[in-house]
Tab-separated table of C-alpha atoms (C1' of nucleotides) in Angstrom:
chain	number	residue	atom	x	y	z
A	28	MET	CA	-0.468	0.022	-0.200
A	29	ASP	CA	0.526	3.724	-0.097
A	30	GLN	CA	3.676	3.334	-2.851
A	31	GLN	CA	3.202	6.923	-3.898
A	32	PRO	CA	5.528	9.575	-2.600
A	33	ASN	CA	2.785	12.241	-2.160
A	34	THR	CA	2.727	15.006	1.131
A	35	TYR	CA	0.069	13.334	2.042
A	36	ALA	CA	1.539	9.990	3.325
A	37	ALA	CA	2.426	9.753	6.898
A	38	ASN	CA	6.176	8.021	6.139
A	39	CYS	CA	6.578	11.105	3.702
A	40	PRO	CA	10.560	12.816	4.863
A	41	THR	CA	8.232	15.862	4.016
A	42	ARG	CA	6.003	15.169	6.359
A	43	GLN	CA	8.573	15.094	8.888
A	44	ILE	CA	9.550	18.393	8.015
A	45	LEU	CA	6.282	19.698	7.753
A	46	ASP	CA	5.841	18.607	11.356
A	47	ARG	CA	9.297	20.761	12.341
A	48	ILE	CA	8.256	23.883	10.720
A	49	ALA	CA	4.727	23.779	11.830
A	50	ASP	CA	5.918	24.273	15.686
A	51	LYS	CA	4.372	26.272	17.418
A	52	TRP	CA	8.202	28.886	18.638
A	53	THR	CA	9.125	27.790	15.518
A	54	VAL	CA	8.224	30.456	13.714
A	55	LEU	CA	8.709	32.841	16.119
A	56	ILE	CA	13.006	32.070	16.776
A	57	LEU	CA	13.353	31.877	13.135
A	58	GLY	CA	11.933	34.918	13.459
A	59	LEU	CA	14.406	36.270	15.329
A	60	LEU	CA	17.501	35.032	14.202
A	61	SER	CA	16.748	36.106	10.849
A	62	GLU	CA	16.734	39.317	12.428
A	63	ARG	CA	20.629	38.719	13.987
A	64	PRO	CA	22.285	36.671	16.526
A	65	TRP	CA	20.537	36.368	20.151
A	66	ARG	CA	22.315	34.755	23.058
A	67	PHE	CA	19.710	32.336	24.598
A	68	ASN	CA	18.442	34.411	27.861
A	69	ALA	CA	17.791	37.681	25.411
A	70	LEU	CA	15.593	34.392	23.153
A	71	ARG	CA	13.510	33.854	25.908
A	72	ARG	CA	12.705	36.897	27.314
A	73	GLU	CA	11.759	38.375	24.079
A	74	VAL	CA	9.365	35.302	23.261
A	75	GLN	CA	6.939	35.879	25.680
A	76	GLY	CA	5.176	32.102	27.214
A	77	LEU	CA	8.767	30.608	25.552
A	78	SER	CA	9.661	28.849	28.492
A	79	GLN	CA	13.341	27.472	28.806
A	80	LYS	CA	13.054	24.425	29.002
A	81	VAL	CA	11.189	24.520	25.474
A	82	LEU	CA	13.778	26.821	24.225
A	83	SER	CA	16.279	24.459	24.854
A	84	GLN	CA	14.594	21.729	23.223
A	85	THR	CA	13.405	24.215	20.394
A	86	LEU	CA	16.776	24.944	20.043
A	87	LYS	CA	18.778	21.658	19.855
A	88	SER	CA	15.996	20.827	17.525
A	89	LEU	CA	16.252	23.777	14.786
A	90	GLU	CA	20.269	23.253	15.583
A	91	ARG	CA	19.870	19.648	14.769
A	92	ASP	CA	18.052	20.108	11.599
A	93	GLY	CA	20.898	22.369	10.285
A	94	PHE	CA	19.093	25.318	10.539
A	95	VAL	CA	21.257	27.578	13.651
A	96	THR	CA	24.289	26.874	14.840
A	97	ARG	CA	24.789	27.249	18.686
A	98	SER	CA	28.244	28.542	19.788
A	99	ALA	CA	29.876	28.885	23.341
A	100	PHE	CA	32.113	32.163	23.834
A	101	PRO	CA	34.298	30.509	27.096
A	102	THR	CA	33.681	34.318	29.139
A	103	VAL	CA	32.245	34.764	32.579
A	104	PRO	CA	29.394	33.670	32.953
A	105	VAL	CA	29.771	31.530	29.738
A	106	THR	CA	28.580	32.835	26.323
A	107	VAL	CA	26.531	30.919	24.224
A	108	GLU	CA	25.216	32.856	20.759
A	109	TYR	CA	22.914	31.311	18.123
A	110	ALA	CA	22.948	32.384	14.725
A	111	LEU	CA	20.787	30.904	11.870
A	112	THR	CA	22.839	28.769	8.903
A	113	PRO	CA	21.952	29.412	5.546
A	114	LEU	CA	19.691	26.554	5.191
A	115	GLY	CA	18.769	27.756	7.948
A	116	ARG	CA	18.021	31.611	6.223
A	117	SER	CA	16.182	29.903	3.673
A	118	LEU	CA	13.898	28.558	5.443
A	119	ALA	CA	13.203	31.624	7.695
A	120	ALA	CA	12.928	33.672	4.628
A	121	THR	CA	10.314	30.888	3.565
A	122	LEU	CA	8.254	31.512	6.539
A	123	SER	CA	8.734	35.473	7.101
A	124	PRO	CA	5.216	35.905	4.333
A	125	LEU	CA	3.425	33.634	7.193
A	126	THR	CA	3.839	35.485	9.902
A	127	HIS	CA	2.635	38.746	7.003
A	128	TRP	CA	-0.477	37.701	6.294
A	129	ALA	CA	-1.092	36.178	10.514
A	130	GLU	CA	-0.279	40.441	10.965
A	131	THR	CA	-2.493	41.840	7.599
A	132	HIS	CA	-5.186	38.941	7.875
A	133	MET	CA	-5.797	39.282	11.608
A	134	GLU	CA	-8.555	41.131	11.776
A	135	ALA	CA	-10.863	39.155	8.907
A	136	VAL	CA	-10.276	36.496	11.261
A	137	GLU	CA	-10.795	37.620	14.638
A	138	ALA	CA	-14.112	38.635	12.602
A	139	ALA	CA	-15.121	35.086	11.641
A	140	ARG	CA	-14.701	33.798	14.711
A	141	ALA	CA	-16.696	36.308	16.335
A	142	GLN	CA	-19.557	35.420	13.488
A	143	PHE	CA	-18.965	31.890	14.510
A	144	ASP	CA	-19.420	32.894	18.266
A	145	GLY	CA	-22.344	34.231	17.187
A	146	ARG	CA	-20.934	37.527	19.643
A	147	ALA	CA	-19.817	40.470	18.119
A	148	ALA	CA	-16.779	41.334	19.565
A	149	THR	CA	-15.677	43.534	16.691
A	150	PRO	CA	-17.549	46.704	15.774
A	151	PRO	CA	-21.159	45.249	14.798
A	152	ARG	CA	-21.044	46.901	11.318
A	153	VAL	CA	-22.911	44.387	9.095
A	154	ALA	CA	-23.707	42.091	10.880
A	155	ALA	CA	-25.120	38.697	11.204
A	156	ASP	CA	-26.426	38.314	7.688
A	157	GLY	CA	-23.940	40.904	5.816
A	158	ALA	CA	-21.693	38.575	6.874
A	159	ARG	CA	-23.127	35.395	5.895
A	160	ALA	CA	-22.852	36.620	1.976
A	161	PHE	CA	-18.714	37.545	2.932
A	162	LEU	CA	-18.158	33.790	3.251
A	163	ALA	CA	-20.351	32.375	0.934
B	23	MET	CA	4.771	46.996	30.607
B	24	ASP	CA	4.837	45.244	27.001
B	25	GLN	CA	3.031	48.250	25.358
B	26	GLN	CA	4.958	47.558	22.240
B	27	PRO	CA	2.652	45.554	19.866
B	28	ASN	CA	5.210	42.879	18.354
B	29	THR	CA	4.908	39.344	17.391
B	30	TYR	CA	7.402	38.100	20.238
B	31	ALA	CA	4.342	39.197	22.833
B	32	ALA	CA	2.116	36.418	23.863
B	33	ASN	CA	-1.278	38.997	23.838
B	34	CYS	CA	-0.774	39.512	20.334
B	35	PRO	CA	-3.933	38.640	17.877
B	36	THR	CA	-0.864	37.693	15.002
B	37	ARG	CA	-0.007	35.060	17.624
B	38	GLN	CA	-3.777	33.315	18.080
B	39	ILE	CA	-3.801	33.232	14.332
B	40	LEU	CA	0.093	32.092	14.007
B	41	ASP	CA	-0.060	29.002	16.317
B	42	ARG	CA	-3.377	27.669	14.225
B	43	ILE	CA	-1.604	28.460	11.178
B	44	ALA	CA	1.893	26.202	12.589
B	45	ASP	CA	-0.986	22.681	13.549
B	46	LYS	CA	0.143	19.669	12.091
B	47	TRP	CA	-2.530	19.094	10.632
B	48	THR	CA	-3.645	22.687	9.471
B	49	VAL	CA	-1.257	22.944	6.516
B	50	LEU	CA	-1.581	20.021	4.850
B	51	ILE	CA	-5.622	19.971	4.696
B	52	LEU	CA	-5.303	23.915	3.931
B	53	GLY	CA	-3.322	22.241	0.551
B	54	LEU	CA	-5.550	19.381	-0.225
B	55	LEU	CA	-8.441	22.039	-0.129
B	56	SER	CA	-6.750	24.367	-2.481
B	57	GLU	CA	-7.771	21.888	-5.119
B	58	ARG	CA	-10.668	21.209	-4.872
B	59	PRO	CA	-13.771	20.677	-2.498
B	60	TRP	CA	-13.289	17.093	-0.505
B	61	ARG	CA	-16.004	15.139	1.903
B	62	PHE	CA	-14.648	14.113	5.732
B	63	ASN	CA	-14.143	11.411	4.960
B	64	ALA	CA	-12.222	11.529	1.770
B	65	LEU	CA	-9.917	13.391	3.841
B	66	ARG	CA	-9.386	11.777	6.390
B	67	ARG	CA	-8.338	8.448	3.372
B	68	GLU	CA	-5.761	11.051	2.035
B	69	VAL	CA	-4.358	12.352	5.231
B	70	GLN	CA	-2.482	9.780	6.885
B	71	GLY	CA	-2.014	9.333	10.392
B	72	LEU	CA	-5.197	11.685	11.145
B	73	SER	CA	-8.151	10.806	13.292
B	74	GLN	CA	-11.475	11.324	12.271
B	75	LYS	CA	-12.129	13.004	15.743
B	76	VAL	CA	-8.675	15.672	15.122
B	77	LEU	CA	-9.776	15.878	11.683
B	78	SER	CA	-13.141	16.968	12.887
B	79	GLN	CA	-11.987	19.279	15.545
B	80	THR	CA	-9.145	20.734	13.461
B	81	LEU	CA	-12.266	21.439	10.511
B	82	LYS	CA	-14.089	23.369	13.010
B	83	SER	CA	-10.915	25.900	13.855
B	84	LEU	CA	-10.761	26.103	10.495
B	85	GLU	CA	-14.316	26.860	9.902
B	86	ARG	CA	-14.333	29.277	12.878
B	87	ASP	CA	-11.458	31.030	11.616
B	88	GLY	CA	-12.885	31.811	8.305
B	89	PHE	CA	-10.611	29.472	6.079
B	90	VAL	CA	-13.406	26.805	5.452
B	91	THR	CA	-16.967	26.395	4.200
B	92	ARG	CA	-18.930	23.381	5.437
B	93	SER	CA	-21.705	22.137	3.435
B	94	ALA	CA	-24.432	19.758	4.158
B	95	PHE	CA	-26.286	17.637	1.440
B	96	PRO	CA	-29.179	16.105	2.560
B	97	THR	CA	-28.678	12.581	0.036
B	98	VAL	CA	-28.644	9.291	2.200
B	99	PRO	CA	-26.669	8.731	3.799
B	100	VAL	CA	-25.467	12.373	4.248
B	101	THR	CA	-23.568	14.574	2.604
B	102	VAL	CA	-20.869	16.697	3.515
B	103	GLU	CA	-18.542	18.929	1.668
B	104	TYR	CA	-15.872	21.124	2.503
B	105	ALA	CA	-14.563	23.901	0.644
B	106	LEU	CA	-12.142	26.701	0.603
B	107	THR	CA	-13.683	30.576	1.626
B	108	PRO	CA	-11.496	33.319	-0.614
B	109	LEU	CA	-9.550	33.786	3.397
B	110	GLY	CA	-8.591	30.522	2.543
B	111	ARG	CA	-7.083	30.525	-0.728
B	112	SER	CA	-5.180	33.357	0.579
B	113	LEU	CA	-3.832	31.485	3.656
B	114	ALA	CA	-3.430	28.135	1.471
B	115	ALA	CA	-1.437	30.285	-1.034
B	116	THR	CA	0.918	31.858	1.158
B	117	LEU	CA	1.634	27.958	2.905
B	118	SER	CA	1.918	26.551	-0.395
B	119	PRO	CA	5.817	27.510	-0.607
B	120	LEU	CA	6.248	26.116	2.512
B	121	THR	CA	5.237	22.375	1.359
B	122	HIS	CA	7.832	22.982	-1.880
B	123	TRP	CA	10.739	24.283	0.409
B	124	ALA	CA	10.134	20.829	2.202
B	125	GLU	CA	10.170	19.046	-0.318
B	126	THR	CA	13.331	20.645	-1.918
B	127	HIS	CA	15.499	21.027	1.273
B	128	MET	CA	14.768	17.676	2.765
B	129	GLU	CA	17.378	16.088	1.712
B	130	ALA	CA	19.690	18.646	3.328
B	131	VAL	CA	17.485	18.408	6.849
B	132	GLU	CA	18.658	15.233	6.888
B	133	ALA	CA	22.039	14.857	5.476
B	134	ALA	CA	22.226	17.372	8.921
B	135	ARG	CA	20.317	15.478	10.711
B	136	ALA	CA	22.592	12.132	10.238
B	137	GLN	CA	25.610	14.238	10.780
B	138	PHE	CA	24.439	15.658	13.856
B	139	ASP	CA	23.331	12.327	15.711
B	140	GLY	CA	27.308	10.848	14.142
B	141	ARG	CA	25.714	8.581	11.933
B	142	ALA	CA	27.039	8.088	8.326
B	143	ALA	CA	22.264	7.418	6.883
B	144	THR	CA	22.660	9.188	3.929
B	145	PRO	CA	25.946	8.054	1.922
B	146	PRO	CA	28.884	9.055	3.638
B	147	ARG	CA	30.642	11.305	1.240
B	148	VAL	CA	33.185	13.836	2.974
B	149	ALA	CA	31.547	12.639	6.119
B	150	ALA	CA	32.753	14.583	9.336
B	151	ASP	CA	35.311	17.286	8.449
B	152	GLY	CA	33.618	18.001	5.500
B	153	ALA	CA	31.178	18.635	6.595
B	154	ARG	CA	31.247	20.783	9.562
B	155	ALA	CA	32.668	23.487	7.098
B	156	PHE	CA	28.810	23.102	5.138
B	157	LEU	CA	27.603	24.801	8.353
B	158	ALA	CA	29.902	26.741	9.622
C	8	DC	C1'	-22.100	8.955	6.199
C	9	DG	C1'	-20.285	12.122	9.009
C	10	DG	C1'	-19.769	13.319	12.925
C	11	DG	C1'	-20.537	13.912	18.790
C	12	DA	C1'	-19.634	11.797	24.098
C	13	DT	C1'	-16.658	9.178	26.228
C	14	DC	C1'	-12.726	6.691	28.463
C	15	DC	C1'	-8.416	6.713	28.565
C	16	DA	C1'	-3.246	6.190	27.614
C	17	DT	C1'	0.810	9.160	26.997
C	18	DG	C1'	3.321	12.707	25.561
C	19	DT	C1'	4.029	17.658	26.203
C	20	DG	C1'	5.036	21.172	28.948
C	21	DG	C1'	5.540	24.287	33.364
C	22	DA	C1'	7.820	24.616	37.727
C	23	DT	C1'	11.555	23.938	40.680
C	24	DA	C1'	16.340	22.914	41.533
C	25	DC	C1'	20.968	22.042	41.306
C	26	DT	C1'	25.471	22.578	38.519
C	27	DG	C1'	29.485	24.414	35.124
D	21	DC	C1'	24.288	32.728	31.215
D	22	DA	C1'	22.987	28.520	29.865
D	23	DG	C1'	21.443	25.248	30.295
D	24	DT	C1'	19.580	20.055	32.612
D	25	DA	C1'	17.631	16.794	35.576
D	26	DT	C1'	13.213	15.284	38.016
D	27	DC	C1'	8.620	16.012	39.355
D	28	DC	C1'	4.182	16.265	38.150
D	29	DA	C1'	-0.438	18.949	36.491
D	30	DC	C1'	-2.698	18.931	32.398
D	31	DA	C1'	-4.030	18.848	27.338
D	32	DT	C1'	-4.335	15.848	23.439
D	33	DG	C1'	-5.101	12.447	21.016
D	34	DG	C1'	-6.621	7.758	19.869
D	35	DA	C1'	-9.836	3.899	20.544
D	36	DT	C1'	-15.074	2.675	21.022
D	37	DC	C1'	-19.928	3.031	20.327
D	38	DC	C1'	-23.751	5.509	19.192
D	39	DC	C1'	-26.775	8.501	16.448
D	40	DG	C1'	-28.963	10.692	12.389
DNA sequence: CGGGATCCATGTGGATACTG
DNA sequence: CAGTATCCACATGGATCCCG
């Protein structure tokens, strides 16, 4: 069975990679690292809600996948810097439109949610009936 | 604190949307729906490893966010078809480069993993030392 | 066929403490 | 500073049964 090497087959490596990419934090971290190298705790402070455990795990995964490099400088206390590899920059570039999309369509999604939930969170504008047409 | 409305703040709605998008199944489902409308069990069969419960939840979320429409036809047995909204098509278009990236960079990631893990999964080519230079 | 409801295994992540 | 290790709570998801 499943002879076809399509993206939707569980055994397809593309799926493995998509699963990594589609991690909650990966997009944010790669976004930051595309600006400049970051230190561990600086990243941690910047991304709210990201625990040190998860950041550690995520960075290790990203390093393993060849997206980031880890450079430790023997200062006191030790300084560790994370930066993108060429492969990581390539991925970050592919990911950035996503962040942009989220920013620009944020309101539309929230409006859709408010409508779906039956309540009027955003200014009720055309409200119920008009909104139906929008999604038809 | 956190007066800045940046993407990395926990309260930023963009983060909420990114979290949705960065779901394991969303990319795959939107990819399929960008081809044509799909019926529930057809989607379920196509995406291996996706349980009916999770598919149901995911579709409901996508519908709530205004990405897909749900159309039930009173046939026997009932037929339900899911299709993209304009907003969903917009998102799917933004997402598709990601799938493409995964396909084209799959091998590079696997090579990086093999190297990181210290074993030689892919043909050992330049092996250890040469690979260091690649990621430097 | 297209789900909803329930029960339950387990993985994921938070909090805390400790190390180099 | 930059983590690792441990413990534990909670959410997620699979399996199963049932209904329109």
